[in-house]
CSV table of C-alpha atoms in Angstrom, one decimal:
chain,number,residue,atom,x,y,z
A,1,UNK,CA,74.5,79.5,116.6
A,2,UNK,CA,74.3,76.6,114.5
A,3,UNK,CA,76.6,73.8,113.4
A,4,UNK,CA,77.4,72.7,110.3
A,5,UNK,CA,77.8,69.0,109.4
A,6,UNK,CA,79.3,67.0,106.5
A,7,UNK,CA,79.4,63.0,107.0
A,8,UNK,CA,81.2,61.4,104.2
A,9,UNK,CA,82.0,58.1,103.7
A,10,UNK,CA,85.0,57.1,101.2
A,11,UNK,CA,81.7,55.9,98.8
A,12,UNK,CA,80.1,59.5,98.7
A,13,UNK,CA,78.3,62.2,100.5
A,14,UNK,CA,75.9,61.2,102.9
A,15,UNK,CA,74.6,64.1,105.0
A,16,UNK,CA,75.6,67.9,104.3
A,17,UNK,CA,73.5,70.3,106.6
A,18,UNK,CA,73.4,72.2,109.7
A,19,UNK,CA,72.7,70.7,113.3
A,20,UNK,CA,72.1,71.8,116.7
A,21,UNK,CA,74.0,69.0,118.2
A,22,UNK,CA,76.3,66.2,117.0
A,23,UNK,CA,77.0,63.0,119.2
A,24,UNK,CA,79.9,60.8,117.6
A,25,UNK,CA,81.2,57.6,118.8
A,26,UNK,CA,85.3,58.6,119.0
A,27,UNK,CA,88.1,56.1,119.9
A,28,UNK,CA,88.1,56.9,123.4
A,29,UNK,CA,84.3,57.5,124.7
A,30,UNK,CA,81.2,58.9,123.4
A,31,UNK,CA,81.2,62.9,122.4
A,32,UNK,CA,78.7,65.4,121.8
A,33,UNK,CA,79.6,68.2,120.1
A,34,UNK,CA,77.8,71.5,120.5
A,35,UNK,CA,78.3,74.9,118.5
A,36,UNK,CA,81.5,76.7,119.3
A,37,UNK,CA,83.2,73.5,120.7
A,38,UNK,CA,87.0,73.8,121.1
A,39,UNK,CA,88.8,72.4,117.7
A,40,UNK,CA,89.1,68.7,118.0
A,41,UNK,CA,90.8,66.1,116.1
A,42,UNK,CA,90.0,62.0,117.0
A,43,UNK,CA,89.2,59.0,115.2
A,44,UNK,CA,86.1,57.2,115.3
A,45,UNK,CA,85.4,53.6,116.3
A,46,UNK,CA,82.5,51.8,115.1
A,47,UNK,CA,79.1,53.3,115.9
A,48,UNK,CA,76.8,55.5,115.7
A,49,UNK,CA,76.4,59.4,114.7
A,50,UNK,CA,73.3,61.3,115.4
A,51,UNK,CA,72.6,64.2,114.3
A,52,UNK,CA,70.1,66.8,116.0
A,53,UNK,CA,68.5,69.3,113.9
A,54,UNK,CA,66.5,72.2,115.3
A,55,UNK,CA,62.7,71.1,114.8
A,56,UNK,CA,63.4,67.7,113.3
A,57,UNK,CA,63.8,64.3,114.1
A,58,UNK,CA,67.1,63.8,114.8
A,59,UNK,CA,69.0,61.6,112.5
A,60,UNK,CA,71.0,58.5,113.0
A,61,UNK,CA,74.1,56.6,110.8
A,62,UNK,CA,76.2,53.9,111.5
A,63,UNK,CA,80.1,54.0,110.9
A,64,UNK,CA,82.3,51.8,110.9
A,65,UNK,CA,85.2,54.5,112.2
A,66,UNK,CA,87.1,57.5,110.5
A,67,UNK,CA,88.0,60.4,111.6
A,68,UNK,CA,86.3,63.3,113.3
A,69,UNK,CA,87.2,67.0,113.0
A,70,UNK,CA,85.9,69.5,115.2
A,71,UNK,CA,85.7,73.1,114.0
A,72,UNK,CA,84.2,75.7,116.3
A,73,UNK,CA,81.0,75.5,113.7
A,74,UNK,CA,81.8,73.2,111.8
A,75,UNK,CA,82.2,69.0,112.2
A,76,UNK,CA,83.1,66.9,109.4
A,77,UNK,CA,82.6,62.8,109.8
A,78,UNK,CA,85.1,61.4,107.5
A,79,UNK,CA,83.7,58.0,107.8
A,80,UNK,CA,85.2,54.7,106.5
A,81,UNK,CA,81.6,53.7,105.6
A,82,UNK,CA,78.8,54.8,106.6
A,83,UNK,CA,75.6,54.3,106.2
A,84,UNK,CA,71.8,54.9,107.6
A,85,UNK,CA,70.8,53.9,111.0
A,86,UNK,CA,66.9,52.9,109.3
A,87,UNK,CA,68.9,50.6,106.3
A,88,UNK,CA,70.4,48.7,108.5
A,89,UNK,CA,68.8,44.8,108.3
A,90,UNK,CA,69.0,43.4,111.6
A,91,UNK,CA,69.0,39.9,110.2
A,92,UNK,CA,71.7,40.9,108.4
A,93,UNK,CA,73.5,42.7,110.9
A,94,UNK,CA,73.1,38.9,113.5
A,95,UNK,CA,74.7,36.8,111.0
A,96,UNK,CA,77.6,39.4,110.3
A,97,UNK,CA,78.3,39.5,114.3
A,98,UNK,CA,78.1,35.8,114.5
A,99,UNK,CA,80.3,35.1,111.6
A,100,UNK,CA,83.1,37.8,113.0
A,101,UNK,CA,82.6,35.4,116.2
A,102,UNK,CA,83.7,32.3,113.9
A,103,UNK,CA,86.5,34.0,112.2
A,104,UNK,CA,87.9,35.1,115.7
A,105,UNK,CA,87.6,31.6,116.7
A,106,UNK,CA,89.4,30.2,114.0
A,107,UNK,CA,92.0,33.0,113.4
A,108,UNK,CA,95.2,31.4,114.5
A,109,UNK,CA,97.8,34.1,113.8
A,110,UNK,CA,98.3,37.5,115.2
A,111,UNK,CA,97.5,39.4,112.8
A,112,UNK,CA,94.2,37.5,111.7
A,113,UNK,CA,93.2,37.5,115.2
A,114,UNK,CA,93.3,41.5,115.3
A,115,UNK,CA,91.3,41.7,112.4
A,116,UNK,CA,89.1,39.5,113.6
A,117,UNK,CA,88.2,41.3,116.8
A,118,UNK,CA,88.2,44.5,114.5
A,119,UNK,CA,85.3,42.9,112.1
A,120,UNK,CA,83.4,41.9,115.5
A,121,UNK,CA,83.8,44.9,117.0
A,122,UNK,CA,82.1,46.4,114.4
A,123,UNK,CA,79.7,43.9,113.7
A,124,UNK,CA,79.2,44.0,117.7
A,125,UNK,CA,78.2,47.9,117.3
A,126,UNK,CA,75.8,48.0,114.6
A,127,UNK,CA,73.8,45.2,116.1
A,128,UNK,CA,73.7,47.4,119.2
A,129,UNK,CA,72.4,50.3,117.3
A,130,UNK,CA,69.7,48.4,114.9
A,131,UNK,CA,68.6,47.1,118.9
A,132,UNK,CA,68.1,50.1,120.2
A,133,UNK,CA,66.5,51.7,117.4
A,134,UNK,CA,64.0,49.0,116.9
A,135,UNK,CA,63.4,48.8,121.1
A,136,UNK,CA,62.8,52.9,120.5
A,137,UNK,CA,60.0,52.2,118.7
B,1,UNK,CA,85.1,41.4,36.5
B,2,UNK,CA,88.1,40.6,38.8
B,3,UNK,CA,89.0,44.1,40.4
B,4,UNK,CA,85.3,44.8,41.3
B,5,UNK,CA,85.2,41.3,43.5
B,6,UNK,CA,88.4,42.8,45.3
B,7,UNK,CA,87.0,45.8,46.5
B,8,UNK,CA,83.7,44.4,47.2
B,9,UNK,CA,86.1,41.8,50.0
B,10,UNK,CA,87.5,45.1,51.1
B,11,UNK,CA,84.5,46.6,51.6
B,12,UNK,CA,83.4,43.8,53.7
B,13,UNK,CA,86.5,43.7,55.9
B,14,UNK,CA,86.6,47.5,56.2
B,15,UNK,CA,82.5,47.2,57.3
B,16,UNK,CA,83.6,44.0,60.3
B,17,UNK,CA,86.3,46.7,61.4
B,18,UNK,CA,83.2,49.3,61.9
B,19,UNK,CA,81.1,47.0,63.7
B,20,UNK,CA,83.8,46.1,65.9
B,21,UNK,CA,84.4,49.9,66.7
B,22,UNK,CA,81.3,50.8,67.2
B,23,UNK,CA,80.4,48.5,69.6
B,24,UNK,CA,83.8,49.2,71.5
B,25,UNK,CA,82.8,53.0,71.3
B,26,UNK,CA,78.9,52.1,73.0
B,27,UNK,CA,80.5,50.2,75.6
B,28,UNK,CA,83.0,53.2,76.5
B,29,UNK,CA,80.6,55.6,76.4
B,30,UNK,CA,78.0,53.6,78.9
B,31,UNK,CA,81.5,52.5,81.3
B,32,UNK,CA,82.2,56.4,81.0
B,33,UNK,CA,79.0,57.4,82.8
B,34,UNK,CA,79.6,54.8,85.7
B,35,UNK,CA,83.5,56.1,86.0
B,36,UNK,CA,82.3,59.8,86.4
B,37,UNK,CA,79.6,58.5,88.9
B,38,UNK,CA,82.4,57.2,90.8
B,39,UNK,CA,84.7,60.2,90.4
B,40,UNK,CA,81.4,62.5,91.6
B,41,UNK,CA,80.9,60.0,94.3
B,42,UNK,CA,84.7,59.5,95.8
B,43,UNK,CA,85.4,63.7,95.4
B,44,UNK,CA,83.4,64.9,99.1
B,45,UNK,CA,85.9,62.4,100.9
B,46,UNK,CA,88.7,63.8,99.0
B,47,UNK,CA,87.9,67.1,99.5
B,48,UNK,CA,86.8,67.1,103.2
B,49,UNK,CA,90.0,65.0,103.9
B,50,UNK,CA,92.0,67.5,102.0
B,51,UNK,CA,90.1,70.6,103.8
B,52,UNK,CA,91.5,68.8,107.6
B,53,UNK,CA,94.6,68.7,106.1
B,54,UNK,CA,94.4,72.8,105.4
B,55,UNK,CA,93.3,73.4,108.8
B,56,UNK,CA,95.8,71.2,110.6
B,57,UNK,CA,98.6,73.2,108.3
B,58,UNK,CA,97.3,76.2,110.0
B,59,UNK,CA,97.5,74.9,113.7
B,60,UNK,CA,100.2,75.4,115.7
B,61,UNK,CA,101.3,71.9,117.3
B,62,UNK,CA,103.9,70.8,119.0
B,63,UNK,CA,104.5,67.7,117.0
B,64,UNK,CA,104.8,68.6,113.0
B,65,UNK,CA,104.3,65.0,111.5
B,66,UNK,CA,107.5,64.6,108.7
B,67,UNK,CA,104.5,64.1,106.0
B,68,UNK,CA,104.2,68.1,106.6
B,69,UNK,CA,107.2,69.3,106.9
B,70,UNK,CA,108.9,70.6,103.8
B,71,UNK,CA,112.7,69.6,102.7
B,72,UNK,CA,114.9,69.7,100.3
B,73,UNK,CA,114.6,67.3,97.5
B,74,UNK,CA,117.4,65.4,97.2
B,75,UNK,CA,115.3,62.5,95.7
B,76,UNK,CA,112.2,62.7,94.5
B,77,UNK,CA,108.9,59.9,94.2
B,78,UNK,CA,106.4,59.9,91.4
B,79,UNK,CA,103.0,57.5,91.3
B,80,UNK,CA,102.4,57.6,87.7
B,81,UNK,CA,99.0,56.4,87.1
B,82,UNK,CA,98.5,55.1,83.7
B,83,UNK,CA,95.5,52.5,81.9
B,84,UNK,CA,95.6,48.6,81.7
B,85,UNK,CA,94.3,48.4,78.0
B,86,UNK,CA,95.2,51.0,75.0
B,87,UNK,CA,92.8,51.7,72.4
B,88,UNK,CA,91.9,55.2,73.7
B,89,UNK,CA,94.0,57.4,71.6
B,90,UNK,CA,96.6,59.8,73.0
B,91,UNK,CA,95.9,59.3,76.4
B,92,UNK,CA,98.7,57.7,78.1
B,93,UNK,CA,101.2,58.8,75.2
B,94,UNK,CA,100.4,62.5,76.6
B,95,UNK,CA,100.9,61.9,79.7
B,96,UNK,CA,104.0,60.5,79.4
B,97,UNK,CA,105.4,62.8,77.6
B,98,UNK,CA,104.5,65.3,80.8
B,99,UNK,CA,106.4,62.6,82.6
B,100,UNK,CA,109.1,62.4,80.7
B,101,UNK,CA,109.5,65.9,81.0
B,102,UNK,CA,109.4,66.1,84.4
B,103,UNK,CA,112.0,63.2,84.9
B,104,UNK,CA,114.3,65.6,82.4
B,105,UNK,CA,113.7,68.8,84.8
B,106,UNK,CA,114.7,66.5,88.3
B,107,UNK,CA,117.8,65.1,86.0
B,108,UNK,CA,118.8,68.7,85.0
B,109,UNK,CA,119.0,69.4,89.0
B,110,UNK,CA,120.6,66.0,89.7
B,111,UNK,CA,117.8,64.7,91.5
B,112,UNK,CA,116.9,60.9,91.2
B,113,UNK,CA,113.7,59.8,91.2
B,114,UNK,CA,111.5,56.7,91.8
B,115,UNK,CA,108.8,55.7,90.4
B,116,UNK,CA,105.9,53.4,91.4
B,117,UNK,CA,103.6,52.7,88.3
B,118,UNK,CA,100.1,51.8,87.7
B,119,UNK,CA,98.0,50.6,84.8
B,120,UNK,CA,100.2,47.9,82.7
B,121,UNK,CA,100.5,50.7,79.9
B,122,UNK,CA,102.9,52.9,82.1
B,123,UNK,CA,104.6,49.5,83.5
B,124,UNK,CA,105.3,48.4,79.9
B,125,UNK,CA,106.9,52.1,78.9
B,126,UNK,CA,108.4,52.7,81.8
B,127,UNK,CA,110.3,49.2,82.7
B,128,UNK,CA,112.7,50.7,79.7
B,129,UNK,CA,113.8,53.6,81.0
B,130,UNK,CA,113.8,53.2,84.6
B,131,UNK,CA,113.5,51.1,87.8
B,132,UNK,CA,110.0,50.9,88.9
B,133,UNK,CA,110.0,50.4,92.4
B,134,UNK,CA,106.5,48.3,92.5
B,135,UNK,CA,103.9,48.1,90.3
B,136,UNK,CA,99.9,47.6,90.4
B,137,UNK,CA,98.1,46.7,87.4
B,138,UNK,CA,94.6,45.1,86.3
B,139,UNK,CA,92.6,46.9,88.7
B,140,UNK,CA,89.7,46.9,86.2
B,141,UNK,CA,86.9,49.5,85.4
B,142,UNK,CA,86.0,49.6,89.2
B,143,UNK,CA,89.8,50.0,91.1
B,144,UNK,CA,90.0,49.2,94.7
B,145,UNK,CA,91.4,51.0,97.4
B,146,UNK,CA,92.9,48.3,98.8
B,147,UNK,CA,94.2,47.6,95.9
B,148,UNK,CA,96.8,50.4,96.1
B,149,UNK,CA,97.2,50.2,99.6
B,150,UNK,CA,100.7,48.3,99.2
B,151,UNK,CA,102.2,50.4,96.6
B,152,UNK,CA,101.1,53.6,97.9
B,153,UNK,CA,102.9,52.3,100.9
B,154,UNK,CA,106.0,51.4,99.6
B,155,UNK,CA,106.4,55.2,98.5
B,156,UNK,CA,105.1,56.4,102.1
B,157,UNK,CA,108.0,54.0,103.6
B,158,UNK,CA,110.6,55.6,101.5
B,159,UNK,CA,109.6,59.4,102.7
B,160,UNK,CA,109.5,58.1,106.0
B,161,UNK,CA,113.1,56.7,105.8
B,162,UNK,CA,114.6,59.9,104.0
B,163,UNK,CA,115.0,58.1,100.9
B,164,UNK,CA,112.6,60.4,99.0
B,165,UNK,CA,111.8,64.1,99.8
B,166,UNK,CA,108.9,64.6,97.6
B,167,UNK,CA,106.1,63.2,96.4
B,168,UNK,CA,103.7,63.3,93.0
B,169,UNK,CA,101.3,61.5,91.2
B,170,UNK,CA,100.9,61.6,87.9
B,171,UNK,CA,97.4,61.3,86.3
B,172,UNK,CA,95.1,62.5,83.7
B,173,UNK,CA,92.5,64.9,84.6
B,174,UNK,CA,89.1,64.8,83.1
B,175,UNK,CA,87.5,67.6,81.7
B,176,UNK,CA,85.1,66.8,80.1
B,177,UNK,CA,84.6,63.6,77.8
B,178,UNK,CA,86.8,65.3,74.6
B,179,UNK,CA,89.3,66.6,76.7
B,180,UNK,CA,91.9,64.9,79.3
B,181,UNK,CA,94.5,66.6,80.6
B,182,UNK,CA,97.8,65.1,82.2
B,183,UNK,CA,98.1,66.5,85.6
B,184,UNK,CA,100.5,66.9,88.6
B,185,UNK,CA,99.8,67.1,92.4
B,186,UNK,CA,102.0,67.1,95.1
B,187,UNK,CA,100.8,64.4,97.9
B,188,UNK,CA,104.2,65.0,100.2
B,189,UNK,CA,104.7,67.4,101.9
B,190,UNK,CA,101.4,68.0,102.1
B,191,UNK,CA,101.3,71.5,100.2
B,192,UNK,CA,99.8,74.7,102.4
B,193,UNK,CA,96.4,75.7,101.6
B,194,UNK,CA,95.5,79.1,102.6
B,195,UNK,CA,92.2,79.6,101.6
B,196,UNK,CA,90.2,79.6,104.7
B,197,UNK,CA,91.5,82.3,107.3
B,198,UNK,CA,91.6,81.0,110.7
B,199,UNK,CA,92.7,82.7,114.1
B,200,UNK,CA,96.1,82.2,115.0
B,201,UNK,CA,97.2,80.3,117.8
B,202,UNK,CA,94.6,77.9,117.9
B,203,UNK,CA,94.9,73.8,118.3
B,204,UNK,CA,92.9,70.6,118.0
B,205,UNK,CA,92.5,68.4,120.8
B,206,UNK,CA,93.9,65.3,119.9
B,207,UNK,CA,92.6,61.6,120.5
B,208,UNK,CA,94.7,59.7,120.5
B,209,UNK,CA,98.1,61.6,121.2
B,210,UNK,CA,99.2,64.0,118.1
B,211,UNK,CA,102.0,61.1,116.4
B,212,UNK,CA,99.6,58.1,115.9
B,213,UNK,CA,96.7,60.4,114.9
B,214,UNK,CA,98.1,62.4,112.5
B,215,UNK,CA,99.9,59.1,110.6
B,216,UNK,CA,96.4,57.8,110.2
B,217,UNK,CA,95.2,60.9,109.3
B,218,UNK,CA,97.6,61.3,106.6
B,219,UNK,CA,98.1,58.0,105.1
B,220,UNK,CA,94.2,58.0,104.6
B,221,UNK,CA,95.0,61.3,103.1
B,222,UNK,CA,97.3,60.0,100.5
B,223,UNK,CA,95.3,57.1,99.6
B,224,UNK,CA,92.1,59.4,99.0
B,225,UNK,CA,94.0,61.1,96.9
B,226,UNK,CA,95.8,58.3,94.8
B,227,UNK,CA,92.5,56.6,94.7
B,228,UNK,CA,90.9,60.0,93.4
B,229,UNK,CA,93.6,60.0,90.5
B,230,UNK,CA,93.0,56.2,89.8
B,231,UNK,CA,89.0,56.6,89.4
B,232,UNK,CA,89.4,59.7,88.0
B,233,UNK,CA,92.6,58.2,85.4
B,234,UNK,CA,89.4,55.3,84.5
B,235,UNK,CA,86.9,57.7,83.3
B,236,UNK,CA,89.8,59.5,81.7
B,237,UNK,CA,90.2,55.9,79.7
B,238,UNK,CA,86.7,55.5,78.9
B,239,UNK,CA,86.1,58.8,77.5
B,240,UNK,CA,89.2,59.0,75.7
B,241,UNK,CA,88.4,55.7,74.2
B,242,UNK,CA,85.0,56.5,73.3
B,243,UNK,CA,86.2,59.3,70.9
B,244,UNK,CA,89.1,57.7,69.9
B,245,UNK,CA,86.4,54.6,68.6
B,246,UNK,CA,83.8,56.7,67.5
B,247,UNK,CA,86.6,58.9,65.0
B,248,UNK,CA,87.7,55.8,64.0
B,249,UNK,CA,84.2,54.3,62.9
B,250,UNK,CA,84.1,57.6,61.0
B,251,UNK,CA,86.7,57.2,59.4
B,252,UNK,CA,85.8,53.5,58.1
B,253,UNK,CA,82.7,54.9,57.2
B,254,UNK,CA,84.7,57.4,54.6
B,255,UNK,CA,86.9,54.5,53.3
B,256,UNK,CA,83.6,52.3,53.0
B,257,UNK,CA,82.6,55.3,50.8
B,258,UNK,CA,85.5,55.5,48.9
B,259,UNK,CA,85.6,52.0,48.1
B,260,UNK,CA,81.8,51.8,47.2
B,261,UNK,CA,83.0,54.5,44.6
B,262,UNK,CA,85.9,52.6,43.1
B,263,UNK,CA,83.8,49.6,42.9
B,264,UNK,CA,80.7,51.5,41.0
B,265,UNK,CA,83.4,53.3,38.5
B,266,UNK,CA,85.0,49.5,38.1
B,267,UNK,CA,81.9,48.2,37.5
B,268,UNK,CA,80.9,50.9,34.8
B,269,UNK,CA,84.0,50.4,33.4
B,270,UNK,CA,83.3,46.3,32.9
B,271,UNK,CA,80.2,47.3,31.6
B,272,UNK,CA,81.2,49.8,29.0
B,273,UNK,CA,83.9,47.8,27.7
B,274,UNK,CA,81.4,44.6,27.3
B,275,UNK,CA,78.8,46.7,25.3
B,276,UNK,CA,82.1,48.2,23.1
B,277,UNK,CA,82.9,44.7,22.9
B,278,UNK,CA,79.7,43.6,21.5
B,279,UNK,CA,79.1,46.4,19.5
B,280,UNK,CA,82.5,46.4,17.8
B,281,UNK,CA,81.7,42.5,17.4
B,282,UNK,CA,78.7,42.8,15.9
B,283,UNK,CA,79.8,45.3,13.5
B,284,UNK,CA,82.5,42.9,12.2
B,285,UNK,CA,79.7,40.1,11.5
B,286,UNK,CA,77.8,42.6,9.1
């Protein structure tokens, strides 16, 4: 009983394979998706995907949300963008969070102020992920 | 030796006209590569998008979004998808003619349609025939989703409202770099794709509820569609204008040919006529 898994960001394919267990960060909490899981149909919010593979080391991407669809053995990650958990630069990833902070800060109407949150949000998660992975090893 | 001087300044002008060719034809052909690249590297989203879209046809909700419900067209919406530049030979003329045909079949069966345009080659033919309901043009060899985001949206407003009951866009297909071919695909209602065989009465989970998923779910779909048919419309372009350049350095090469001819016979003929000359000269003096 295996799953298969195709993450896909709108720039290409980025993982096409088969997986013992998926864990996806949807809109409303954490989920981990084992084989013969009931169909499921949620979007994503920023954060991380990790795939487990039998005998592997499991793999880890950032998203910055899509949608997730839930197949009894099969899960596709239709990502926004997406990309690897060991590419992120966590330099890189500091400055994006504090400049989201900024933008929030001076965002004055409604409409700026949700995109705003949205950017640090995101920013917020991948700087959570490139922590973890660097405390993990 | 008046007529030979011509043609040599034709040759000359007929030899810049290569150069300039030739160099539009290398360009094409190395923006050709990158626009397939881009085609190769959009498709998985499209199709994987697409393939959720076959499966949530199959389920059996208790909301049916209006994107996939099928009605009857009283009006009708087109996204014609069309290049910013010319140059590339039959291209766009092709696929307006498929266009054009189309708009005669809807008028047959007294259906209006709409039309949203982009690429200024389609906004330029089109503004004198119809209305064009918006318009989105320079996008450039590398187009932008968000680009299209407002006039994909201005066609998704109008199904919403009822004012149109189908959907198309228009675009060229590429199959391979000689041949394009115009194409049309039906965004809304999201046709049935029965392909996979699933077990009946099944359902997703949803997350959030059913109404605000599935609009996301579907206007992404659209867009990854219409930005599928832009990228792929691009290499379409290139490739078609790589052809069209290199046939037409071809030919400048044959009338560079033709010329050198005309200008060696002129030549021989200046030169025969001087030595007659002469001799006929010299054979008065003795």
């Amino acid at each position: 009983m295996k799953l298969h898994v195709d993450l896909v960001s709108a720039e290409g394919q980025i993982y096409s394979g088969s997986a013992t267990m998926v864990v996806v960060a949807a809109e409303e909490g954490d989920v981990g998706i084992a084989p013969r899981h009931a169909p499921l149909l949620t979007r994503m919010r920023p954060g991380q995907v990790r795939i487990q593979q039998e005998g592997e080391e499991e793999l880890q991407f950032f998203v910055s949300g899509g949608i997730l669809e839930v197949q009894p053995h099969l899960v596709t990650v239709m990502a926004d963008t997406a990309e690897r958990a060991a590419d992120i630069d966590e330099a890189a990833a500091e400055k994006a969070k504090q400049r989201a902070e900024e933008n929030l800060a001076q965002a004055d109407d409604r409409v700026d102020v949700s995109r705003a949150q949205a950017e640090l949000a995101e920013a917020a998660a991948r700087l959570t992920m490139v922590k973890k992975l660097r405390a993990g090893r | 030796m008046a007529g030979g001087k011509e043609v040599k300044s034709k040759i000359k002008s007929v030899e810049n006209t290569q150069k300039i060719t030739k160099a539009m034809e290398m360009v094409a052909a190395s923006k050709m590569r990158k626009a397939q690249e881009r085609v190769e590297a959009s498709r998985p989203y499209a199709q994987k998008i697409r393939r959720t879209i076959g499966h949530l046809a199959q389920a059996n909700p208790d909301f049916k979004h209006p994107f996939m419900v099928e009605r009857e067209a009283k009006r009708v919406g087109m996204i014609i998808v069309s290049t910013d530049r010319g140059l590339c030979g039959g291209l766009n003329i092709n696929l307006f003619r498929k266009v054009l045909a189309e708009l005669r079949e809807w008028d047959k069966k007294n259906v209006p349609v709409e039309i949203v345009v982009v690429g200024r080659k389609a906004a330029s033919f089109f503004r004198r025939i119809k209305d064009i309901k918006a318009e989105v043009t320079d996008l450039g060899d590398r187009p932008h989703l968000e680009d299209l985001i407002g006039t994909i949206k201005v066609m998704l407003d109008d199904y919403r409202e009822g004012n149109i009951d189908r959907l198309f866009l228009m675009g060229n297909e590429f199959v391979n770099t000689m041949t394009q071919r115009p194409d049309i695909q039906q965004l809304l209602p999201v046709p049935e794709d029965e392909d996979e065989e699933l077990p009946d009465h099944w359902d997703y989970i949803y997350e959030p509820e059913p109404p605000e998923l599935l609009e996301s779910i579907l206007v992404r779909y659209v867009e990854a569609q219409v930005y599928q048919g832009v990228v792929e419309n691009v290499a379409c372009e290139m490739a078609a204008r790589m052809v069209a350049m290199k046939s037409a350095s071809d030919n400048a090469g044959d009338i560079i040919d033709d010329l050198q001819l005309e200008y060696n016979k002129q030549r021989q003929a200046a030169i025969t006529q001087e030595l007659s000359e002469i001799v006929a000269g010299a054979a008065a003096v003795s």
